[in-house]
PDB file of C-alpha atoms (C1' of nucleotides) in Angstrom:
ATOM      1  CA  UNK A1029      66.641  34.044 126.047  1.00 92.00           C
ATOM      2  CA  UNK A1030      65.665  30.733 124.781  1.00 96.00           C
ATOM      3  CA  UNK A1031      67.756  28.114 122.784  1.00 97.00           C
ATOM      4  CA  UNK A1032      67.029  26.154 119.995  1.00 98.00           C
ATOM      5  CA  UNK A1033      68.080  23.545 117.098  1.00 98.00           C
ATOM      6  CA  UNK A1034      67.184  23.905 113.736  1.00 98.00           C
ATOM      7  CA  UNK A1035      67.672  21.637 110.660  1.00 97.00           C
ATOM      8  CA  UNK A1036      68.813  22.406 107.102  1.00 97.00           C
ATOM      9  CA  UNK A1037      69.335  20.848 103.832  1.00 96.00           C
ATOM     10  CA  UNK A1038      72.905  22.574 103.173  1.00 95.00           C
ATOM     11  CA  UNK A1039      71.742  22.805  99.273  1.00 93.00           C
ATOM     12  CA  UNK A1040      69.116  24.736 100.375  1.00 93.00           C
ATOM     13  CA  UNK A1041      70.494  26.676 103.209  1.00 96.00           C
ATOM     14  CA  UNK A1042      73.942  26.479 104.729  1.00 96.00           C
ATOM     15  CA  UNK A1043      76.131  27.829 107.661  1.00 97.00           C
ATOM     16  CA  UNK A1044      78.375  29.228 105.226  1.00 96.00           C
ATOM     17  CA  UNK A1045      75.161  30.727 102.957  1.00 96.00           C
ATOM     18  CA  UNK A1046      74.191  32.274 105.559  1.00 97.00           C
ATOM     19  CA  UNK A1047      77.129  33.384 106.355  1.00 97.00           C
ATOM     20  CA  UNK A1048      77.512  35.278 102.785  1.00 96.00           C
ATOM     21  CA  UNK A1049      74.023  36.628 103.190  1.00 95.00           C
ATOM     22  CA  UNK A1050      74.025  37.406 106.791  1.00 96.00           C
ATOM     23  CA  UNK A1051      70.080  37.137 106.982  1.00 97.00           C
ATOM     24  CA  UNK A1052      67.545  35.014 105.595  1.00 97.00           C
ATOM     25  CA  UNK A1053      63.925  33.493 105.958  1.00 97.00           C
ATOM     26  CA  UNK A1054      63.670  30.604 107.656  1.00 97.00           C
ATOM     27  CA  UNK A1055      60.362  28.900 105.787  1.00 96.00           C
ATOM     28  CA  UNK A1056      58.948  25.461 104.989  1.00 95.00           C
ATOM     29  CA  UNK A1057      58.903  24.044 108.138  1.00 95.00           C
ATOM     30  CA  UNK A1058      55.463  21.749 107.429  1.00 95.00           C
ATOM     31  CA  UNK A1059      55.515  19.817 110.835  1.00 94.00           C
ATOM     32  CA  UNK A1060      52.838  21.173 113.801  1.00 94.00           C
ATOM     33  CA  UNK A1061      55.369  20.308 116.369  1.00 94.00           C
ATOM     34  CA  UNK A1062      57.763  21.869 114.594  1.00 96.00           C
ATOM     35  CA  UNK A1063      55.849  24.853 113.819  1.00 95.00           C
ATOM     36  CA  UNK A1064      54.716  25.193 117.537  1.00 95.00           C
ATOM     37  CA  UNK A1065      58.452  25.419 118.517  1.00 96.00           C
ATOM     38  CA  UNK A1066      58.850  28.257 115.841  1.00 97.00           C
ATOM     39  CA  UNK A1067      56.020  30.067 117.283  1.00 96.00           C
ATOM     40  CA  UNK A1068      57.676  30.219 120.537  1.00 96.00           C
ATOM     41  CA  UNK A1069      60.983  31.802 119.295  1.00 97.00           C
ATOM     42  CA  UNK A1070      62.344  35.196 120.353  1.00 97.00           C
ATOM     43  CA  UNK A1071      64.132  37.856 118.758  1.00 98.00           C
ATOM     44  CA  UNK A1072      67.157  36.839 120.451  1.00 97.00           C
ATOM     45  CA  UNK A1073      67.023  33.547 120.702  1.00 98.00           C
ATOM     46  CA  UNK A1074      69.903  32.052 119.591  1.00 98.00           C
ATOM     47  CA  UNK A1075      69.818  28.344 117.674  1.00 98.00           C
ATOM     48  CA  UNK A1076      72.234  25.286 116.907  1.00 98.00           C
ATOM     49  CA  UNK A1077      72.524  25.350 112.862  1.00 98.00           C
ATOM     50  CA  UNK A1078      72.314  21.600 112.004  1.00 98.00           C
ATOM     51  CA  UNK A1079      73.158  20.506 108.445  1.00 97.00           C
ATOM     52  CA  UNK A1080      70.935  17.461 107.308  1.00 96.00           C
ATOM     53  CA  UNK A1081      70.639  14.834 104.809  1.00 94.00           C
ATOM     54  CA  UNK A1082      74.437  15.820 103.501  1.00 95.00           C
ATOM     55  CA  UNK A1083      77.987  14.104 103.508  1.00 93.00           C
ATOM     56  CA  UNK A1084      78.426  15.060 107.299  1.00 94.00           C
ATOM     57  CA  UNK A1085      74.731  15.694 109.200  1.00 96.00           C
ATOM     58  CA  UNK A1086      76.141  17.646 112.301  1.00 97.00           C
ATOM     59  CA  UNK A1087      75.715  20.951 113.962  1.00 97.00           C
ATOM     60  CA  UNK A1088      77.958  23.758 111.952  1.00 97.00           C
ATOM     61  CA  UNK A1089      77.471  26.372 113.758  1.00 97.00           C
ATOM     62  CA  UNK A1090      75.041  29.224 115.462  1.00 97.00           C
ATOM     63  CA  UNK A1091      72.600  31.623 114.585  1.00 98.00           C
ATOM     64  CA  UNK A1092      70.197  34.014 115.877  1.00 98.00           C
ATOM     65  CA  UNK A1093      66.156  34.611 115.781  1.00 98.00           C
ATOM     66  CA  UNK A1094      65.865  37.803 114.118  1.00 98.00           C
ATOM     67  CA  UNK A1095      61.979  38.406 114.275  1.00 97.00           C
ATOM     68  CA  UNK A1096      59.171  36.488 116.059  1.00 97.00           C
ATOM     69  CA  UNK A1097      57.419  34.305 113.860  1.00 97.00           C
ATOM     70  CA  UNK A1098      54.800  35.813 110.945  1.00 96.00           C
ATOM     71  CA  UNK A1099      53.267  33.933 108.101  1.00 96.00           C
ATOM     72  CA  UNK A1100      55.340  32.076 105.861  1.00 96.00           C
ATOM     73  CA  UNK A1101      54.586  33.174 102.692  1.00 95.00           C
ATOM     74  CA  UNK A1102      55.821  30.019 100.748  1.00 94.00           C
ATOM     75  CA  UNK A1103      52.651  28.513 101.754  1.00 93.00           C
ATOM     76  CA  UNK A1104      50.639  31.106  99.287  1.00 92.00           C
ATOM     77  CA  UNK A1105      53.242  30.878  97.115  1.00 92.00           C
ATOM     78  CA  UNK A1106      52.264  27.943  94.022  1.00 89.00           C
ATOM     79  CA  UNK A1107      55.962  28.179  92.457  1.00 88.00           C
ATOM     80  CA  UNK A1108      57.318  27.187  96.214  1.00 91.00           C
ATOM     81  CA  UNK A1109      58.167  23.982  96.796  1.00 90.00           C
ATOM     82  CA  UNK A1110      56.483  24.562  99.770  1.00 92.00           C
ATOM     83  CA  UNK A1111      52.875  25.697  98.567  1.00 91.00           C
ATOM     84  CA  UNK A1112      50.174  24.359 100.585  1.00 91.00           C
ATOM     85  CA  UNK A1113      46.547  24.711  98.848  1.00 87.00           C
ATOM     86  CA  UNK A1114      44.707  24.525 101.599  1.00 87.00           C
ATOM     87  CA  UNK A1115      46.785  28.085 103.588  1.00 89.00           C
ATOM     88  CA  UNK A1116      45.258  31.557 102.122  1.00 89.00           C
ATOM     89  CA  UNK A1117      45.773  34.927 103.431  1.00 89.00           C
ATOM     90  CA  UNK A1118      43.367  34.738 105.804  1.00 88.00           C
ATOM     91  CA  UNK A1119      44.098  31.464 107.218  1.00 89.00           C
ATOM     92  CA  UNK A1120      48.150  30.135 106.591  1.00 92.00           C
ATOM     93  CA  UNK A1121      48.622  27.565 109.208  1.00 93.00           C
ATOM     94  CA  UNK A1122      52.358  28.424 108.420  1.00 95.00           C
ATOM     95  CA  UNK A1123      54.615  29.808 110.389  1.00 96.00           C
ATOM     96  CA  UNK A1124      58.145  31.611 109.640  1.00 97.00           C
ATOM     97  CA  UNK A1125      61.378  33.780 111.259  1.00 97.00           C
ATOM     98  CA  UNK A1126      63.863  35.591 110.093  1.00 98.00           C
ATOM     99  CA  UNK A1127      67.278  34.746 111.369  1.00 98.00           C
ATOM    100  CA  UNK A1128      71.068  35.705 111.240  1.00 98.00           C
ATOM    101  CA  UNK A1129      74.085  34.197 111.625  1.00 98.00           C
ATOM    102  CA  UNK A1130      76.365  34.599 114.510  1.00 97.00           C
ATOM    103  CA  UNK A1131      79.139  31.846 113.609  1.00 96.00           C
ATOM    104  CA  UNK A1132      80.268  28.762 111.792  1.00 96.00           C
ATOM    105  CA  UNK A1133      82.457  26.441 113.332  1.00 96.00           C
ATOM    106  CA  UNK A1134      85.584  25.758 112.246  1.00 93.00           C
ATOM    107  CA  UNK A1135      84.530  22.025 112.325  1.00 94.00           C
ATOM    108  CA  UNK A1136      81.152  20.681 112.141  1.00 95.00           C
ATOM    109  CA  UNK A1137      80.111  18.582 115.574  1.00 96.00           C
ATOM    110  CA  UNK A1138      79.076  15.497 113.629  1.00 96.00           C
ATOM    111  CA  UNK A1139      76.106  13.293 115.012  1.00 96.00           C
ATOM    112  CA  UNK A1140      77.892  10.281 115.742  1.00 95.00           C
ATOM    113  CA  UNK A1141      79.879  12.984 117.950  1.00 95.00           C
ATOM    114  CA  UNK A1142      76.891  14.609 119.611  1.00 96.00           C
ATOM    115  CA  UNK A1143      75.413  10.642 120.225  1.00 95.00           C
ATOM    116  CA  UNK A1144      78.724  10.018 122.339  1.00 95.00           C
ATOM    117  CA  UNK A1145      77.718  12.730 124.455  1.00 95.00           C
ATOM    118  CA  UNK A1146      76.069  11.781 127.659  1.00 93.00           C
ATOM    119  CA  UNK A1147      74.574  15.619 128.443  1.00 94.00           C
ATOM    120  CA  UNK A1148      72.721  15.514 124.962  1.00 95.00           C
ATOM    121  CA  UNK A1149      70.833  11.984 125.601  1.00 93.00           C
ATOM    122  CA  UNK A1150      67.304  13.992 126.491  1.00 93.00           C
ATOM    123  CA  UNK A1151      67.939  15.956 123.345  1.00 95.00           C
ATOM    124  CA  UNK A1152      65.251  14.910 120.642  1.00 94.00           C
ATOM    125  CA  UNK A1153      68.335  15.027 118.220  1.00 96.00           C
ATOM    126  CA  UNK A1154      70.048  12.048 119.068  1.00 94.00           C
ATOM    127  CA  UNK A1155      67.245   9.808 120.301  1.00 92.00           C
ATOM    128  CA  UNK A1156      66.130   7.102 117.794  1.00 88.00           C
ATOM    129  CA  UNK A1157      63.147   7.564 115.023  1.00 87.00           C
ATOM    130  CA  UNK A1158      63.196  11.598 115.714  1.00 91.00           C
ATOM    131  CA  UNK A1159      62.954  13.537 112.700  1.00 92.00           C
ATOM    132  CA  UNK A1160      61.629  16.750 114.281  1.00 95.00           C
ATOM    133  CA  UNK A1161      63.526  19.881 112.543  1.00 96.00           C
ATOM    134  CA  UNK A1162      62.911  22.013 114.851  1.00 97.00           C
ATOM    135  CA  UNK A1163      63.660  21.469 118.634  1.00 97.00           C
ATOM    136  CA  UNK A1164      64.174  23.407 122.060  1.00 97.00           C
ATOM    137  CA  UNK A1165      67.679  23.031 123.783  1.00 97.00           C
ATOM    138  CA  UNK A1166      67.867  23.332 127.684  1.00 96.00           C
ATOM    139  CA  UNK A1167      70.833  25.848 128.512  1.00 97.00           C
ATOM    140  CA  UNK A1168      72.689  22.693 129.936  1.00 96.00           C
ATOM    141  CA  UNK A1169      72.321  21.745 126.509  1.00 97.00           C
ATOM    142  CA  UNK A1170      73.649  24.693 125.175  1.00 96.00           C
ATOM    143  CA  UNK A1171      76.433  25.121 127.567  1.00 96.00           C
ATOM    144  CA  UNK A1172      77.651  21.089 126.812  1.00 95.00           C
ATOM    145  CA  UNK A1173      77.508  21.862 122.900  1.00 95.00           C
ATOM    146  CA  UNK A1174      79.295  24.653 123.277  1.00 91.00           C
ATOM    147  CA  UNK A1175      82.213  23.414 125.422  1.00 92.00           C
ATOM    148  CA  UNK A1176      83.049  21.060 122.476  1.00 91.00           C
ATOM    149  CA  UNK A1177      83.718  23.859 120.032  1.00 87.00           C
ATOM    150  CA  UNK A1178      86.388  25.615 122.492  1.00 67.00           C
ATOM    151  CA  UNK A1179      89.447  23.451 122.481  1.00 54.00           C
TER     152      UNK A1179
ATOM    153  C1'  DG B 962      69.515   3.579  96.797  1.00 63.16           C
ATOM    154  C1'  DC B 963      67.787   1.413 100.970  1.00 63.16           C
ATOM    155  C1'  DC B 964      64.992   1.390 104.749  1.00 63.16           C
ATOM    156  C1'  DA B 965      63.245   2.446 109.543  1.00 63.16           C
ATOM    157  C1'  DA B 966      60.351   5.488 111.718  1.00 63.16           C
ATOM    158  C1'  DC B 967      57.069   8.786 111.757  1.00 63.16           C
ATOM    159  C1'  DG B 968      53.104  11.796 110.109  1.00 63.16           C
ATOM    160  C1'  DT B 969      49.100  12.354 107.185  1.00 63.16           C
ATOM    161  C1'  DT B 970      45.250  10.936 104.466  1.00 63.16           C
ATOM    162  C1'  DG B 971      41.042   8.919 103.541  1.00 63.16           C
ATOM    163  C1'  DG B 972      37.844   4.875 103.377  1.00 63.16           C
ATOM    164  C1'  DC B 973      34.892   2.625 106.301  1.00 63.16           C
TER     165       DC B 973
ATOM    166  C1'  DG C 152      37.578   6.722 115.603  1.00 63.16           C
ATOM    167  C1'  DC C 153      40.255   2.984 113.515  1.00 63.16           C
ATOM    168  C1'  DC C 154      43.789   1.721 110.627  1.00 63.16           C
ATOM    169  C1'  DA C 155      45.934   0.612 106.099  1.00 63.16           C
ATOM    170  C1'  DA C 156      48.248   2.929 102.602  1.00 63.16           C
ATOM    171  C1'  DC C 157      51.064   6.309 101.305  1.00 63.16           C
ATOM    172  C1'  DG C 158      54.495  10.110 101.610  1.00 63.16           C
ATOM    173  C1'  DT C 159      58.432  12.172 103.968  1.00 63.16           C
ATOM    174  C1'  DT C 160      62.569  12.459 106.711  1.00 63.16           C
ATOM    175  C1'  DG C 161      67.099  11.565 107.157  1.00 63.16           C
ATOM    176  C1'  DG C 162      70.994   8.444 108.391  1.00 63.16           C
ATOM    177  C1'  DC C 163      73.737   5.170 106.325  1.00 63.16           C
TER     178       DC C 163
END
DNA sequence: GCCAACGTTGGC
DNA sequence: GCCAACGTTGGC
């Protein structure tokens, strides 16, 4: 099982939203790198849920890959936000999963917490001028994340 | 709202 | 293939 970290706008998508819905798409994701990482996921992988561009950007809690990666369908879509005229059926460059949520923490790990950490320093997260949204976490990673939500 | 950093576009 | 201009991300 792989890990992972992936950001959202909480207007768009939340912890706590997905919490209420329990599944959802996870679509728009316009980056290659990005993308590539999506392409990689697992049913069963298991991601960081980081909330972006909001009052407190910080990880808020976990959720899981719930199918491999298929077209996303916002690309075909010209009411989406995320419509990209040059994707068609035959050729979306696009990529989306579904996912579901395992928990939300009681307190979001905010990134001027997750900076202070020394095990997180290779994570593309924290290091200046990154804005990838989607990124792999080592399971040192994972494991030094999580130790911080248990006390 | 500002701005640094990055990615993409398009002229040449 | 270079690179300037532009658009986007995302923290502050």
């Amino acid at each position: 099982m792989a890990f992972w970290l992936m950001k959202s706008e909480p207007d768009e998508l939340s912890i706590t939203g997905l919490g209420t819905q329990g599944t959802a798409r996870w679509d728009g994701v316009r980056n290659y790198q990005a993308r590539n990482f999506i392409r990689e996921m697992n049913e069963g992988d298991e991601f960081f849920f980081y909330h972006s561009s909001c009052p407190e950007p910080g990880i808020a809690g976990i959720a899981r890959i719930a199918t491999a990666a298929y077209p996303d369908p916002t690309a075909l879509d010209p009411e989406s936000h995320y419509f990209d005229a040059k994707a068609s059926h035959e050729k979306n460059p696009w990529s989306a999963v579904d996912v579901e949520h395992v928990r939300t923490f009681r307190q979001v790990l905010s990134l001027g917490f997750l900076k202070q950490q020394a095990a997180l320093g290779e994570l593309a997260l924290v290091q200046k001028g990154s804005r990838l949204s989607v990124m792999p976490v080592t399971a040192e990673q994972w494991a030094a994340v999580f130790a911080l939500t248990e006390r």
